[in-house]
Amino acid sequence: MSISKQRLEQQAARLLAEIIHDELHDPRLPMFVGIERVDLSPDNASAVVYVSALERTADTVNILNHAHSFLQDELAQRMKLRRIPRLRFVEAV
């Protein structure tokens, strides 16, 4: 894995955690939602986001997948990329 790809994945994870915490106001979300890691596809067209939560992790994943458009738009505003990857949230194992 190239350093730049690894850096992009780390930046995306950090920014998504901030956006979820600060901007996503959904009362169904648990207070503590963690982004464990982000795996970008080789062409950066999609990303798998591994999520953990203290409770209701499956519900949390569903809520985040439902809000993926909002999260992608917010991520696009904060990252300087030509193409923002399509986000898919999954439960971290």
PDB file of C-alpha atoms in Angstrom:
ATOM      1  CA  MET A   1       0.000   0.000   0.000  1.00  0.00           C
ATOM      2  CA  SER A   2       1.380   3.374  -0.936  1.00  0.00           C
ATOM      3  CA  ILE A   3       1.940   5.966   1.737  1.00  0.00           C
ATOM      4  CA  SER A   4      -0.425   8.389   0.040  1.00  0.00           C
ATOM      5  CA  LYS A   5      -3.248   5.820  -0.003  1.00  0.00           C
ATOM      6  CA  GLN A   6      -2.641   5.020   3.650  1.00  0.00           C
ATOM      7  CA  ARG A   7      -2.647   8.737   4.452  1.00  0.00           C
ATOM      8  CA  LEU A   8      -5.924   9.220   2.548  1.00  0.00           C
ATOM      9  CA  GLU A   9      -7.521   6.341   4.458  1.00  0.00           C
ATOM     10  CA  GLN A  10      -6.396   7.773   7.790  1.00  0.00           C
ATOM     11  CA  GLN A  11      -7.577  11.262   6.867  1.00  0.00           C
ATOM     12  CA  ALA A  12     -10.965   9.937   5.720  1.00  0.00           C
ATOM     13  CA  ALA A  13     -11.369   7.975   8.975  1.00  0.00           C
ATOM     14  CA  ARG A  14     -10.518  11.010  11.100  1.00  0.00           C
ATOM     15  CA  LEU A  15     -12.810  13.333   9.147  1.00  0.00           C
ATOM     16  CA  LEU A  16     -15.715  10.878   9.119  1.00  0.00           C
ATOM     17  CA  ALA A  17     -15.423  10.486  12.887  1.00  0.00           C
ATOM     18  CA  GLU A  18     -15.575  14.292  13.245  1.00  0.00           C
ATOM     19  CA  ILE A  19     -18.534  14.615  10.874  1.00  0.00           C
ATOM     20  CA  ILE A  20     -20.496  11.856  12.614  1.00  0.00           C
ATOM     21  CA  HIS A  21     -19.802  13.360  16.021  1.00  0.00           C
ATOM     22  CA  ASP A  22     -20.319  17.041  15.135  1.00  0.00           C
ATOM     23  CA  GLU A  23     -22.707  17.159  12.175  1.00  0.00           C
ATOM     24  CA  LEU A  24     -24.878  14.039  12.117  1.00  0.00           C
ATOM     25  CA  HIS A  25     -27.676  14.770  14.552  1.00  0.00           C
ATOM     26  CA  ASP A  26     -29.635  11.532  14.597  1.00  0.00           C
ATOM     27  CA  PRO A  27     -31.090  10.662  18.010  1.00  0.00           C
ATOM     28  CA  ARG A  28     -30.958   6.940  17.125  1.00  0.00           C
ATOM     29  CA  LEU A  29     -27.145   6.973  17.030  1.00  0.00           C
ATOM     30  CA  PRO A  30     -25.312   5.877  20.176  1.00  0.00           C
ATOM     31  CA  MET A  31     -23.183   8.535  21.844  1.00  0.00           C
ATOM     32  CA  PHE A  32     -19.940   6.775  21.018  1.00  0.00           C
ATOM     33  CA  VAL A  33     -19.436   5.722  17.409  1.00  0.00           C
ATOM     34  CA  GLY A  34     -15.900   4.833  16.382  1.00  0.00           C
ATOM     35  CA  ILE A  35     -14.380   4.595  12.942  1.00  0.00           C
ATOM     36  CA  GLU A  36     -11.928   1.706  13.210  1.00  0.00           C
ATOM     37  CA  ARG A  37     -10.503   2.081   9.720  1.00  0.00           C
ATOM     38  CA  VAL A  38     -11.274   2.971   6.117  1.00  0.00           C
ATOM     39  CA  ASP A  39     -10.248   0.735   3.214  1.00  0.00           C
ATOM     40  CA  LEU A  40     -10.148   2.510  -0.150  1.00  0.00           C
ATOM     41  CA  SER A  41     -10.535   0.588  -3.384  1.00  0.00           C
ATOM     42  CA  PRO A  42      -7.497   0.692  -5.721  1.00  0.00           C
ATOM     43  CA  ASP A  43      -9.146   3.377  -7.886  1.00  0.00           C
ATOM     44  CA  ASN A  44     -10.447   5.353  -4.854  1.00  0.00           C
ATOM     45  CA  ALA A  45     -14.007   5.024  -6.214  1.00  0.00           C
ATOM     46  CA  SER A  46     -15.347   3.295  -3.125  1.00  0.00           C
ATOM     47  CA  ALA A  47     -14.463   2.855   0.503  1.00  0.00           C
ATOM     48  CA  VAL A  48     -15.439   0.407   3.185  1.00  0.00           C
ATOM     49  CA  VAL A  49     -15.735   2.131   6.558  1.00  0.00           C
ATOM     50  CA  TYR A  50     -15.411  -0.150   9.596  1.00  0.00           C
ATOM     51  CA  VAL A  51     -17.551   1.098  12.479  1.00  0.00           C
ATOM     52  CA  SER A  52     -17.710   0.181  16.144  1.00  0.00           C
ATOM     53  CA  ALA A  53     -20.151   1.300  18.802  1.00  0.00           C
ATOM     54  CA  LEU A  54     -20.682   0.470  22.442  1.00  0.00           C
ATOM     55  CA  GLU A  55     -24.240  -0.623  21.718  1.00  0.00           C
ATOM     56  CA  ARG A  56     -26.566  -1.340  18.791  1.00  0.00           C
ATOM     57  CA  THR A  57     -23.726  -1.610  16.277  1.00  0.00           C
ATOM     58  CA  ALA A  58     -25.904  -3.198  13.573  1.00  0.00           C
ATOM     59  CA  ASP A  59     -28.463  -0.378  13.917  1.00  0.00           C
ATOM     60  CA  THR A  60     -25.640   2.158  13.839  1.00  0.00           C
ATOM     61  CA  VAL A  61     -24.296   0.696  10.592  1.00  0.00           C
ATOM     62  CA  ASN A  62     -27.777   0.899   9.032  1.00  0.00           C
ATOM     63  CA  ILE A  63     -28.205   4.530  10.112  1.00  0.00           C
ATOM     64  CA  LEU A  64     -24.795   5.487   8.697  1.00  0.00           C
ATOM     65  CA  ASN A  65     -25.460   3.688   5.404  1.00  0.00           C
ATOM     66  CA  HIS A  66     -28.757   5.550   5.151  1.00  0.00           C
ATOM     67  CA  ALA A  67     -26.890   8.852   5.717  1.00  0.00           C
ATOM     68  CA  HIS A  68     -24.043   8.007   3.299  1.00  0.00           C
ATOM     69  CA  SER A  69     -24.948  10.801   0.834  1.00  0.00           C
ATOM     70  CA  PHE A  70     -24.759  13.449   3.554  1.00  0.00           C
ATOM     71  CA  LEU A  71     -21.506  11.972   4.868  1.00  0.00           C
ATOM     72  CA  GLN A  72     -19.972  11.847   1.373  1.00  0.00           C
ATOM     73  CA  ASP A  73     -20.943  15.475   0.719  1.00  0.00           C
ATOM     74  CA  GLU A  74     -19.429  16.598   4.012  1.00  0.00           C
ATOM     75  CA  LEU A  75     -16.294  14.546   3.344  1.00  0.00           C
ATOM     76  CA  ALA A  76     -16.019  16.105  -0.131  1.00  0.00           C
ATOM     77  CA  GLN A  77     -16.032  19.581   1.388  1.00  0.00           C
ATOM     78  CA  ARG A  78     -13.192  18.724   3.760  1.00  0.00           C
ATOM     79  CA  MET A  79     -10.940  16.608   1.533  1.00  0.00           C
ATOM     80  CA  LYS A  80      -9.294  17.932  -1.579  1.00  0.00           C
ATOM     81  CA  LEU A  81      -9.918  15.034  -3.963  1.00  0.00           C
ATOM     82  CA  ARG A  82     -11.282  14.916  -7.474  1.00  0.00           C
ATOM     83  CA  ARG A  83     -13.459  11.947  -6.627  1.00  0.00           C
ATOM     84  CA  ILE A  84     -14.887  11.245  -3.221  1.00  0.00           C
ATOM     85  CA  PRO A  85     -15.329   7.508  -2.740  1.00  0.00           C
ATOM     86  CA  ARG A  86     -18.766   5.973  -2.345  1.00  0.00           C
ATOM     87  CA  LEU A  87     -18.997   5.017   1.305  1.00  0.00           C
ATOM     88  CA  ARG A  88     -20.218   1.684   2.628  1.00  0.00           C
ATOM     89  CA  PHE A  89     -20.336   1.211   6.373  1.00  0.00           C
ATOM     90  CA  VAL A  90     -19.832  -2.220   7.943  1.00  0.00           C
ATOM     91  CA  GLU A  91     -19.464  -3.513  11.472  1.00  0.00           C
ATOM     92  CA  ALA A  92     -15.848  -3.796  12.597  1.00  0.00           C
ATOM     93  CA  VAL A  93     -14.932  -7.319  13.598  1.00  0.00           C
TER      94      VAL A  93
END
